[in-house]
């Protein structure tokens, strides 16, 4: 199974492609130009994700569910970007799974309130990476895809040997 992980954002959208056997294929960011307004940003997100889907042929999409923000204007823009990403995935025929930040942290570290550093360390260990992928938005998209793979494979996060890291 090949998973497209998406960390949604209106300024930077992180994406990753991960095999269910924990092989990282590709990752990056889509950076919509704000000069075109929200409509232009949504078009750039759609076009970028459509190209990624066409090139890498994922089987499903895992996306971070919107975490409530105190800044409602920002939350609304991010929600619109999530909608564009979901529609793009749906039009490509992908199955879609949504995870909130606490679920992602719980599945990877075993603790739903893990720090960003704890998350990054576990992502590197599980995927056997020498360094953390950058920027953070791409690293977060990898974590989201990894969360889906863990859920799909039925791995328990507290099992030290589950990832082959003994």
mmCIF file of C-alpha atoms in Angstrom:
data_model
loop_
_atom_site.group_PDB
_atom_site.id
_atom_site.type_symbol
_atom_site.label_atom_id
_atom_site.label_comp_id
_atom_site.label_asym_id
_atom_site.label_seq_id
_atom_site.Cartn_x
_atom_site.Cartn_y
_atom_site.Cartn_z
ATOM 1 C CA UNK A 1 0.000 0.000 0.000
ATOM 2 C CA UNK A 2 1.303 3.438 -0.936
ATOM 3 C CA UNK A 3 0.086 6.310 1.261
ATOM 4 C CA UNK A 4 -0.016 9.987 0.367
ATOM 5 C CA UNK A 5 0.393 11.929 3.623
ATOM 6 C CA UNK A 6 -0.785 15.541 3.722
ATOM 7 C CA UNK A 7 -0.099 18.221 6.321
ATOM 8 C CA UNK A 8 -2.540 20.922 5.192
ATOM 9 C CA UNK A 9 -1.813 24.620 5.274
ATOM 10 C CA UNK A 10 -2.751 27.712 3.318
ATOM 11 C CA UNK A 11 0.846 28.976 3.033
ATOM 12 C CA UNK A 12 2.700 25.656 2.957
ATOM 13 C CA UNK A 13 1.189 22.233 2.381
ATOM 14 C CA UNK A 14 3.462 19.315 3.265
ATOM 15 C CA UNK A 15 3.167 16.023 1.408
ATOM 16 C CA UNK A 16 4.826 12.616 1.559
ATOM 17 C CA UNK A 17 4.622 9.202 -0.042
ATOM 18 C CA UNK A 18 5.250 6.183 2.136
ATOM 19 C CA UNK A 19 4.946 2.460 1.501
ATOM 20 C CA UNK A 20 3.156 0.434 4.169
ATOM 21 C CA UNK A 21 6.451 -1.389 4.812
ATOM 22 C CA UNK A 22 7.818 1.967 6.094
ATOM 23 C CA UNK A 23 9.799 2.819 2.954
ATOM 24 C CA UNK A 24 9.815 6.582 2.357
ATOM 25 C CA UNK A 25 9.448 7.255 -1.367
ATOM 26 C CA UNK A 26 9.258 11.034 -1.679
ATOM 27 C CA UNK A 27 8.269 14.166 0.189
ATOM 28 C CA UNK A 28 8.073 17.906 -0.279
ATOM 29 C CA UNK A 29 5.921 20.984 0.044
ATOM 30 C CA UNK A 30 3.516 22.934 -2.101
ATOM 31 C CA UNK A 31 3.823 26.673 -1.509
ATOM 32 C CA UNK A 32 0.882 28.586 -2.964
ATOM 33 C CA UNK A 33 1.497 32.223 -3.836
ATOM 34 C CA UNK A 34 -0.685 34.412 -1.640
ATOM 35 C CA UNK A 35 -0.922 37.183 -4.244
ATOM 36 C CA UNK A 36 -3.665 35.299 -6.076
ATOM 37 C CA UNK A 37 -5.936 35.129 -3.024
ATOM 38 C CA UNK A 38 -7.483 32.010 -1.597
ATOM 39 C CA UNK A 39 -8.861 30.895 -4.980
ATOM 40 C CA UNK A 40 -5.382 30.946 -6.491
ATOM 41 C CA UNK A 41 -3.952 29.088 -3.508
ATOM 42 C CA UNK A 42 -6.592 26.373 -3.808
ATOM 43 C CA UNK A 43 -5.849 25.971 -7.519
ATOM 44 C CA UNK A 44 -2.106 25.628 -6.843
ATOM 45 C CA UNK A 45 -2.787 23.031 -4.119
ATOM 46 C CA UNK A 46 -5.102 21.075 -6.412
ATOM 47 C CA UNK A 47 -2.716 21.184 -9.378
ATOM 48 C CA UNK A 48 0.296 20.254 -7.240
ATOM 49 C CA UNK A 49 -1.406 17.325 -5.546
ATOM 50 C CA UNK A 50 -2.865 16.119 -8.858
ATOM 51 C CA UNK A 51 0.674 16.024 -10.324
ATOM 52 C CA UNK A 52 2.007 14.138 -7.290
ATOM 53 C CA UNK A 53 -0.853 11.629 -7.450
ATOM 54 C CA UNK A 54 -0.365 11.163 -11.195
ATOM 55 C CA UNK A 55 3.394 10.642 -10.826
ATOM 56 C CA UNK A 56 3.443 8.386 -7.744
ATOM 57 C CA UNK A 57 0.069 6.593 -7.918
ATOM 58 C CA UNK A 58 -0.763 6.308 -4.196
ATOM 59 C CA UNK A 59 -3.471 3.910 -3.033
ATOM 60 C CA UNK A 60 -4.852 6.147 -0.317
ATOM 61 C CA UNK A 61 -4.521 9.528 1.331
ATOM 62 C CA UNK A 62 -3.983 10.314 5.018
ATOM 63 C CA UNK A 63 -4.550 13.922 5.996
ATOM 64 C CA UNK A 64 -4.364 15.811 9.251
ATOM 65 C CA UNK A 65 -7.757 16.844 10.574
ATOM 66 C CA UNK A 66 -8.039 20.536 11.371
ATOM 67 C CA UNK A 67 -7.092 21.392 14.913
ATOM 68 C CA UNK A 68 -9.237 24.243 16.225
ATOM 69 C CA UNK A 69 -7.398 27.526 16.102
ATOM 70 C CA UNK A 70 -8.076 30.708 18.018
ATOM 71 C CA UNK A 71 -7.511 32.657 14.825
ATOM 72 C CA UNK A 72 -10.717 31.859 12.954
ATOM 73 C CA UNK A 73 -9.551 33.539 9.737
ATOM 74 C CA UNK A 74 -6.501 31.275 9.581
ATOM 75 C CA UNK A 75 -8.584 28.224 10.520
ATOM 76 C CA UNK A 76 -11.062 28.976 7.729
ATOM 77 C CA UNK A 77 -8.294 29.308 5.132
ATOM 78 C CA UNK A 78 -6.713 26.030 6.287
ATOM 79 C CA UNK A 79 -10.149 24.370 6.186
ATOM 80 C CA UNK A 80 -10.551 25.509 2.573
ATOM 81 C CA UNK A 81 -7.147 24.035 1.718
ATOM 82 C CA UNK A 82 -8.124 20.771 3.380
ATOM 83 C CA UNK A 83 -11.240 20.773 1.205
ATOM 84 C CA UNK A 84 -9.154 21.256 -1.947
ATOM 85 C CA UNK A 85 -6.810 18.431 -0.921
ATOM 86 C CA UNK A 86 -9.690 16.090 -0.068
ATOM 87 C CA UNK A 87 -11.455 16.827 -3.342
ATOM 88 C CA UNK A 88 -8.257 16.243 -5.329
ATOM 89 C CA UNK A 89 -7.723 12.890 -3.593
ATOM 90 C CA UNK A 90 -11.359 11.916 -4.086
ATOM 91 C CA UNK A 91 -11.306 12.828 -7.782
ATOM 92 C CA UNK A 92 -8.271 10.563 -8.141
ATOM 93 C CA UNK A 93 -10.227 7.710 -6.571
ATOM 94 C CA UNK A 94 -8.143 7.532 -3.399
ATOM 95 C CA UNK A 95 -9.464 6.269 -0.102
ATOM 96 C CA UNK A 96 -9.153 9.015 2.522
ATOM 97 C CA UNK A 97 -8.324 8.777 6.224
ATOM 98 C CA UNK A 98 -8.198 11.728 8.600
ATOM 99 C CA UNK A 99 -6.205 11.889 11.839
ATOM 100 C CA UNK A 100 -6.070 14.618 14.444
ATOM 101 C CA UNK A 101 -2.673 15.691 15.822
ATOM 102 C CA UNK A 102 -3.146 13.723 19.043
ATOM 103 C CA UNK A 103 -3.865 10.517 17.110
ATOM 104 C CA UNK A 104 -0.709 10.970 15.042
ATOM 105 C CA UNK A 105 1.414 11.530 18.156
ATOM 106 C CA UNK A 106 -0.188 8.603 19.975
ATOM 107 C CA UNK A 107 0.379 6.183 17.112
ATOM 108 C CA UNK A 108 4.028 7.118 16.615
ATOM 109 C CA UNK A 109 5.302 7.832 20.131
ATOM 110 C CA UNK A 110 2.703 6.152 22.322
ATOM 111 C CA UNK A 111 1.923 9.515 23.917
ATOM 112 C CA UNK A 112 -0.728 11.858 22.500
ATOM 113 C CA UNK A 113 0.944 14.977 23.864
ATOM 114 C CA UNK A 114 4.444 14.231 22.589
ATOM 115 C CA UNK A 115 6.663 17.167 21.665
ATOM 116 C CA UNK A 116 7.658 17.937 18.106
ATOM 117 C CA UNK A 117 11.200 16.738 18.928
ATOM 118 C CA UNK A 118 9.897 13.416 20.297
ATOM 119 C CA UNK A 119 7.829 12.951 17.152
ATOM 120 C CA UNK A 120 10.752 13.740 14.882
ATOM 121 C CA UNK A 121 13.031 11.336 16.739
ATOM 122 C CA UNK A 122 10.541 8.471 16.452
ATOM 123 C CA UNK A 123 9.854 9.153 12.765
ATOM 124 C CA UNK A 124 13.598 8.999 12.101
ATOM 125 C CA UNK A 125 13.972 5.738 14.087
ATOM 126 C CA UNK A 126 10.968 4.014 12.563
ATOM 127 C CA UNK A 127 11.940 4.941 8.992
ATOM 128 C CA UNK A 128 15.670 4.519 9.680
ATOM 129 C CA UNK A 129 16.494 7.984 8.403
ATOM 130 C CA UNK A 130 19.884 9.597 9.018
ATOM 131 C CA UNK A 131 18.355 13.049 9.379
ATOM 132 C CA UNK A 132 14.945 14.591 9.666
ATOM 133 C CA UNK A 133 13.354 15.633 6.393
ATOM 134 C CA UNK A 134 12.907 19.383 5.999
ATOM 135 C CA UNK A 135 10.932 21.577 6.064
ATOM 136 C CA UNK A 136 8.802 20.751 9.109
ATOM 137 C CA UNK A 137 5.627 20.658 6.997
ATOM 138 C CA UNK A 138 7.047 17.790 4.928
ATOM 139 C CA UNK A 139 8.219 16.007 8.092
ATOM 140 C CA UNK A 140 4.708 16.370 9.522
ATOM 141 C CA UNK A 141 3.226 14.899 6.330
ATOM 142 C CA UNK A 142 5.557 11.910 6.727
ATOM 143 C CA UNK A 143 4.317 11.458 10.313
ATOM 144 C CA UNK A 144 0.698 11.520 9.115
ATOM 145 C CA UNK A 145 1.388 8.886 6.441
ATOM 146 C CA UNK A 146 3.291 6.823 9.012
ATOM 147 C CA UNK A 147 0.339 7.038 11.411
ATOM 148 C CA UNK A 148 -1.888 5.585 8.695
ATOM 149 C CA UNK A 149 0.569 2.785 7.939
ATOM 150 C CA UNK A 150 0.790 1.902 11.630
ATOM 151 C CA UNK A 151 -3.009 1.868 11.920
ATOM 152 C CA UNK A 152 -3.343 -0.206 8.742
ATOM 153 C CA UNK A 153 -0.692 -2.721 9.837
ATOM 154 C CA UNK A 154 -2.182 -3.052 13.334
ATOM 155 C CA UNK A 155 1.114 -2.266 15.062
ATOM 156 C CA UNK A 156 1.074 -1.286 18.705
ATOM 157 C CA UNK A 157 3.189 1.813 19.302
ATOM 158 C CA UNK A 158 4.477 0.584 22.663
ATOM 159 C CA UNK A 159 5.946 -2.596 21.174
ATOM 160 C CA UNK A 160 9.673 -1.792 20.930
ATOM 161 C CA UNK A 161 10.251 -4.490 18.316
ATOM 162 C CA UNK A 162 7.297 -3.562 16.113
ATOM 163 C CA UNK A 163 9.417 -1.496 13.749
ATOM 164 C CA UNK A 164 12.395 -3.838 13.608
ATOM 165 C CA UNK A 165 14.484 -1.511 15.767
ATOM 166 C CA UNK A 166 14.864 -4.018 18.652
#
